[in-house]
C-alpha cells in the first residue's frame, strides 16, 4: 500500500509522510540545502521506500519566491521519478480547517448556528505585508475533524495589515447580514503576532494564533493532505504552480540612450 508525502517550503520547510511525525526546518537560510536529506529521512523513518510513494502533496504558498520554488521543484522531480500523483495545496485554506479542530478540542467552538467562526488565515510576506485569506469553513456533518473545503469570503491576496483590517471588517459586516447569530474572526498563521497591534482592530475578533496547520505535527500533515485531495476532486488536473501574489521586482530595462552626438556622427560617416 502506498503512502502520501507532503513537501512544503512556504515557511522554512516541512517534510513528512501522512500518518507520521514530520521533519521541520524553521531556519529559512538552510532548509533548501537540507530538503533532499529530510525527504529521504522522512520516507525511511516511516518505513517506506521511494517506490512506495503514491501521492505527493506540494505546498504552493503563498510565500516568497526562492524557498517556495525549491520545494515545488523537489516535489515535481520526485513525482516524475516515482510516478506518484502530484497535488498542490496552498497553505492558507487548511488553516481554517485546523482552526475549527483547535476550537473543538478546547471546547470553544460552540453551536455553529449561534456562534459562527471565520478564519483569517495569514502567512508572513515580509516587507511589512501579509498573505491572507478570509475563510468560512462549514463543518462536514457533526465532526469538526472531518475535512471540508474552505469557502473564501476574501480571496487569497497580499496587503498591508491596516488595509487587511478594513477589508475584513467590511466583508464580515456583509457576511453577518446573511446569517443569524454571532460572528467570531480568528487570525491564524505566521505573522499574526508580529502585526497583532494592528490586527486587534478587527471587529468581532476572537483568537490571534501565531501558528500554522503544518506546525501541528502528524495531525497537521493529515489536514493539509486531506484538503489537497478534496481540492483535486473538485478541480482535477489543476497545475501545481507557486503562488507568489506579489508582483516581481524585476523589470524590463529601458532602451539604451544614445551617446550625445552619436547619431550625428553616424550620418557624417
Short mmCIF file of C-alpha atoms in Angstrom, two decimals:
data_model
loop_
_atom_site.label_atom_id
_atom_site.label_comp_id
_atom_site.label_asym_id
_atom_site.label_seq_id
_atom_site.Cartn_x
_atom_site.Cartn_y
_atom_site.Cartn_z
CA UNK A 1 0.00 0.00 0.00
CA UNK A 2 1.36 3.40 -0.98
CA UNK A 3 1.97 6.47 1.15
CA UNK A 4 1.40 10.21 0.79
CA UNK A 5 4.37 12.54 1.12
CA UNK A 6 3.97 16.23 1.98
CA UNK A 7 6.62 18.79 0.98
CA UNK A 8 6.07 22.42 1.93
CA UNK A 9 8.59 25.26 1.90
CA UNK A 10 6.30 28.25 2.35
CA UNK A 11 7.80 28.99 5.79
CA UNK A 12 11.04 27.15 6.48
CA UNK A 13 10.26 23.59 5.38
CA UNK A 14 8.02 20.76 6.47
CA UNK A 15 8.53 17.28 5.06
CA UNK A 16 6.68 14.19 6.18
CA UNK A 17 4.67 11.10 5.36
CA UNK A 18 0.99 11.33 6.30
CA UNK A 19 0.41 9.34 9.47
CA UNK A 20 3.88 10.10 10.82
CA UNK A 21 5.66 12.99 12.53
CA UNK A 22 7.14 15.45 10.01
CA UNK A 23 10.64 16.89 9.87
CA UNK A 24 10.52 20.67 10.29
CA UNK A 25 13.24 23.22 9.46
CA UNK A 26 12.46 26.72 10.73
CA UNK A 27 15.67 28.37 9.51
CA UNK A 28 14.93 29.63 6.00
CA UNK A 29 18.65 30.06 5.34
CA UNK A 30 19.39 26.33 5.46
CA UNK A 31 16.19 24.48 4.65
CA UNK A 32 16.88 24.32 0.90
CA UNK A 33 20.20 22.54 1.47
CA UNK A 34 18.57 20.07 3.88
CA UNK A 35 15.45 19.40 1.82
CA UNK A 36 16.66 16.34 -0.10
CA UNK A 37 18.13 14.75 3.03
CA UNK A 38 14.94 15.38 5.00
CA UNK A 39 12.75 13.83 2.30
CA UNK A 40 14.84 10.65 2.29
CA UNK A 41 14.84 10.56 6.10
CA UNK A 42 11.08 11.08 6.39
CA UNK A 43 10.29 8.27 3.95
CA UNK A 44 12.78 5.89 5.61
CA UNK A 45 11.58 6.62 9.17
CA UNK A 46 8.01 5.95 8.08
CA UNK A 47 9.08 2.51 6.90
CA UNK A 48 8.72 3.10 3.17
CA UNK A 49 10.86 3.12 0.06
CA UNK A 50 10.67 5.87 -2.58
CA UNK A 51 8.83 3.42 -4.84
CA UNK A 52 6.05 3.22 -2.20
CA UNK A 53 5.12 6.89 -2.61
CA UNK A 54 1.74 7.01 -4.35
CA UNK A 55 0.95 10.72 -3.89
CA UNK A 56 2.98 13.85 -3.24
CA UNK A 57 1.34 17.00 -1.87
CA UNK A 58 3.40 20.09 -2.65
CA UNK A 59 2.80 23.32 -0.76
CA UNK A 60 2.32 26.07 -3.35
CA UNK A 61 2.37 29.03 -0.97
CA UNK A 62 1.69 31.86 -0.99
CA UNK A 63 5.25 32.61 0.02
CA UNK A 64 8.42 34.40 -1.14
CA UNK A 65 9.99 33.19 -4.37
CA UNK A 66 13.19 31.28 -3.63
CA UNK A 67 12.24 28.90 -0.82
CA UNK A 68 8.82 28.13 -2.28
CA UNK A 69 10.26 27.27 -5.68
CA UNK A 70 12.75 24.82 -4.15
CA UNK A 71 10.01 22.73 -2.54
CA UNK A 72 7.84 22.60 -5.66
CA UNK A 73 10.75 21.64 -7.91
CA UNK A 74 11.73 18.86 -5.49
CA UNK A 75 8.12 17.56 -5.42
CA UNK A 76 7.84 17.61 -9.22
CA UNK A 77 11.16 15.83 -9.68
CA UNK A 78 10.25 13.13 -7.16
CA UNK A 79 6.80 12.64 -8.70
CA UNK A 80 8.38 12.23 -12.12
CA UNK A 81 10.91 9.72 -10.80
CA UNK A 82 8.42 7.61 -8.83
CA UNK A 83 5.26 8.01 -10.90
CA UNK A 84 3.42 9.34 -7.87
CA UNK A 85 0.38 11.59 -8.29
CA UNK A 86 1.33 15.23 -7.72
CA UNK A 87 -1.10 17.56 -5.95
CA UNK A 88 -0.71 21.20 -4.98
CA UNK A 89 -2.11 22.82 -1.85
CA UNK A 90 -2.00 26.40 -0.65
CA UNK A 91 -1.04 26.91 2.99
CA UNK A 92 -3.90 29.26 3.92
CA UNK A 93 -7.13 27.31 3.48
CA UNK A 94 -6.14 24.31 5.65
CA UNK A 95 -5.58 26.84 8.45
CA UNK A 96 -9.35 27.31 8.62
CA UNK A 97 -9.97 23.57 8.96
CA UNK A 98 -7.36 23.28 11.70
CA UNK A 99 -8.82 26.29 13.49
CA UNK A 100 -12.18 24.55 13.88
CA UNK A 101 -10.47 21.43 15.22
CA UNK A 102 -8.42 23.59 17.60
CA UNK A 103 -11.54 25.27 18.95
CA UNK A 104 -13.42 21.99 19.18
CA UNK A 105 -10.71 20.40 21.30
CA UNK A 106 -10.61 23.47 23.55
CA UNK A 107 -14.40 23.40 23.91
CA UNK A 108 -14.78 26.88 22.40
CA UNK A 109 -16.29 26.03 19.02
CA UNK A 110 -19.87 26.35 20.21
CA UNK A 111 -23.00 25.84 18.17
CA UNK A 112 -22.21 26.89 14.60
CA UNK A 113 -25.81 28.08 14.16
CA UNK A 114 -25.39 30.56 17.01
CA UNK A 115 -21.62 31.14 17.04
CA UNK A 116 -20.08 31.31 13.55
CA UNK A 117 -16.28 31.09 13.40
CA UNK A 118 -14.45 32.66 10.46
CA UNK A 119 -10.70 32.27 9.96
CA UNK A 120 -8.39 34.98 8.72
CA UNK A 121 -5.53 32.74 7.58
CA UNK A 122 -2.22 34.58 7.19
CA UNK A 123 1.40 33.97 6.29
CA UNK A 124 4.24 36.46 6.70
CA UNK A 125 5.01 38.04 3.32
CA UNK A 126 7.81 40.26 4.73
CA UNK A 127 8.15 43.92 3.63
CA UNK A 128 5.51 44.74 6.30
CA UNK A 129 2.85 42.75 4.41
CA UNK A 130 0.83 39.58 4.95
CA UNK A 131 -0.53 36.96 2.61
CA UNK A 132 -4.09 36.38 3.73
CA UNK A 133 -7.47 34.83 3.01
CA UNK A 134 -10.71 35.16 4.97
CA UNK A 135 -12.34 31.74 5.09
CA UNK A 136 -15.66 30.28 6.12
CA UNK A 137 -15.30 26.55 6.69
CA UNK A 138 -18.58 24.66 7.09
CA UNK A 139 -18.48 21.57 9.25
CA UNK A 140 -18.82 18.30 7.40
CA UNK A 141 -21.57 16.68 9.39
CA UNK A 142 -21.20 16.86 13.16
CA UNK A 143 -17.49 16.01 13.35
CA UNK A 144 -15.14 19.03 13.30
CA UNK A 145 -12.16 16.91 12.27
CA UNK A 146 -13.89 15.75 9.08
CA UNK A 147 -12.35 17.93 6.35
CA UNK A 148 -14.49 20.34 4.36
CA UNK A 149 -13.40 22.78 1.69
CA UNK A 150 -12.93 26.33 2.89
CA UNK A 151 -15.12 28.97 1.28
CA UNK A 152 -13.25 32.26 0.75
CA UNK A 153 -15.06 35.42 1.80
CA UNK A 154 -11.98 37.36 0.69
CA UNK A 155 -9.93 35.60 -1.95
CA UNK A 156 -6.24 34.98 -1.35
CA UNK A 157 -4.24 38.20 -1.58
CA UNK A 158 -1.30 40.18 -0.24
CA UNK A 159 -1.71 43.50 1.55
CA UNK A 160 -0.60 45.69 4.44
CA UNK A 161 -2.14 44.80 7.84
CA UNK A 162 -4.02 48.10 8.12
CA UNK A 163 -5.70 47.52 4.77
CA UNK A 164 -6.44 43.91 5.64
CA UNK A 165 -8.29 45.03 8.77
CA UNK A 166 -10.50 47.38 6.74
CA UNK A 167 -11.23 44.73 4.11
CA UNK A 168 -12.03 42.07 6.70
CA UNK A 169 -14.34 44.36 8.66
CA UNK A 170 -16.30 45.18 5.51
CA UNK A 171 -16.54 41.52 4.45
CA UNK A 172 -17.67 40.44 7.92
CA UNK A 173 -20.36 43.11 8.01
CA UNK A 174 -21.71 41.87 4.69
CA UNK A 175 -21.48 38.22 5.77
CA UNK A 176 -23.26 38.85 9.06
CA UNK A 177 -26.29 40.18 7.19
CA UNK A 178 -26.73 36.75 5.56
CA UNK A 179 -26.69 34.66 8.73
CA UNK A 180 -28.07 34.65 12.23
CA UNK A 181 -26.02 34.56 15.39
CA UNK A 182 -22.65 35.88 16.48
CA UNK A 183 -19.59 36.03 14.22
CA UNK A 184 -16.07 35.50 15.53
CA UNK A 185 -12.94 36.10 13.46
CA UNK A 186 -9.80 34.17 14.45
CA UNK A 187 -6.43 35.17 12.99
CA UNK A 188 -4.27 32.10 12.38
CA UNK A 189 -0.78 31.79 10.91
CA UNK A 190 2.80 33.02 10.83
CA UNK A 191 2.87 36.80 11.18
CA UNK A 192 -0.26 37.01 13.35
CA UNK A 193 1.64 38.06 16.47
CA UNK A 194 4.03 40.27 14.52
CA UNK A 195 1.13 42.52 13.49
CA UNK A 196 -1.17 41.85 16.44
CA UNK A 197 -1.30 45.52 17.44
CA UNK A 198 -2.93 46.28 14.08
CA UNK A 199 -4.99 43.10 13.68
CA UNK A 200 -6.63 43.60 17.07
CA UNK A 201 -8.75 46.30 15.40
CA UNK A 202 -10.68 43.60 13.53
CA UNK A 203 -14.30 43.72 14.61
CA UNK A 204 -15.62 40.56 16.32
CA UNK A 205 -12.01 39.44 16.88
CA UNK A 206 -11.54 36.08 18.53
CA UNK A 207 -8.10 34.46 18.88
CA UNK A 208 -4.79 35.52 17.37
CA UNK A 209 -2.62 32.42 16.94
CA UNK A 210 0.97 32.54 15.69
CA UNK A 211 0.82 29.00 14.34
CA UNK A 212 0.35 27.20 11.05
CA UNK A 213 -1.51 23.99 10.29
CA UNK A 214 1.85 22.45 9.40
CA UNK A 215 3.16 23.25 12.89
CA UNK A 216 0.73 20.65 14.25
CA UNK A 217 2.85 17.59 13.55
CA UNK A 218 1.16 14.42 12.37
CA UNK A 219 -2.31 15.96 12.60
CA UNK A 220 -1.29 18.97 10.54
CA UNK A 221 0.08 16.79 7.74
CA UNK A 222 -3.18 14.88 7.63
CA UNK A 223 -5.30 18.06 7.42
CA UNK A 224 -3.03 19.53 4.73
CA UNK A 225 -3.13 16.37 2.60
CA UNK A 226 -6.89 15.90 3.07
CA UNK A 227 -7.55 19.45 1.85
CA UNK A 228 -5.38 18.77 -1.22
CA UNK A 229 -7.34 15.60 -2.02
CA UNK A 230 -10.65 17.44 -1.67
CA UNK A 231 -9.41 20.22 -3.95
CA UNK A 232 -8.27 17.66 -6.51
CA UNK A 233 -11.74 16.09 -6.54
CA UNK A 234 -13.29 19.48 -7.33
CA UNK A 235 -10.56 20.64 -9.72
CA UNK A 236 -8.87 17.60 -11.19
CA UNK A 237 -5.71 18.29 -13.15
CA UNK A 238 -5.07 21.74 -11.68
CA UNK A 239 -1.43 22.75 -12.32
CA UNK A 240 0.97 22.70 -9.40
CA UNK A 241 2.44 26.17 -9.64
CA UNK A 242 3.79 28.58 -6.99
CA UNK A 243 1.61 31.33 -5.58
CA UNK A 244 3.75 34.43 -5.22
CA UNK A 245 0.94 37.06 -5.31
CA UNK A 246 3.49 39.86 -5.11
CA UNK A 247 4.41 41.47 -8.42
CA UNK A 248 8.01 40.69 -9.41
CA UNK A 249 10.73 43.20 -8.58
CA UNK A 250 12.48 42.64 -11.89
CA UNK A 251 11.56 44.99 -14.70
CA UNK A 252 12.34 45.06 -18.42
CA UNK A 253 15.20 47.54 -18.80
CA UNK A 254 14.59 50.73 -20.75
CA UNK A 255 16.25 51.02 -24.18
CA UNK A 256 19.81 52.30 -24.05
CA UNK A 257 20.15 56.01 -24.68
CA UNK A 258 22.37 57.20 -27.50
CA UNK A 259 25.56 58.93 -26.50
CA UNK A 260 25.34 62.68 -27.10
CA UNK A 261 26.24 63.39 -30.69
CA UNK A 262 26.32 59.69 -31.66
CA UNK A 263 23.51 59.85 -34.23
CA UNK A 264 25.05 62.88 -35.89
CA UNK A 265 28.40 61.15 -36.15
CA UNK A 266 26.79 58.17 -37.91
CA UNK A 267 25.20 60.47 -40.55
CA UNK A 268 28.53 62.20 -41.14
CA UNK A 269 30.28 58.89 -41.78
#
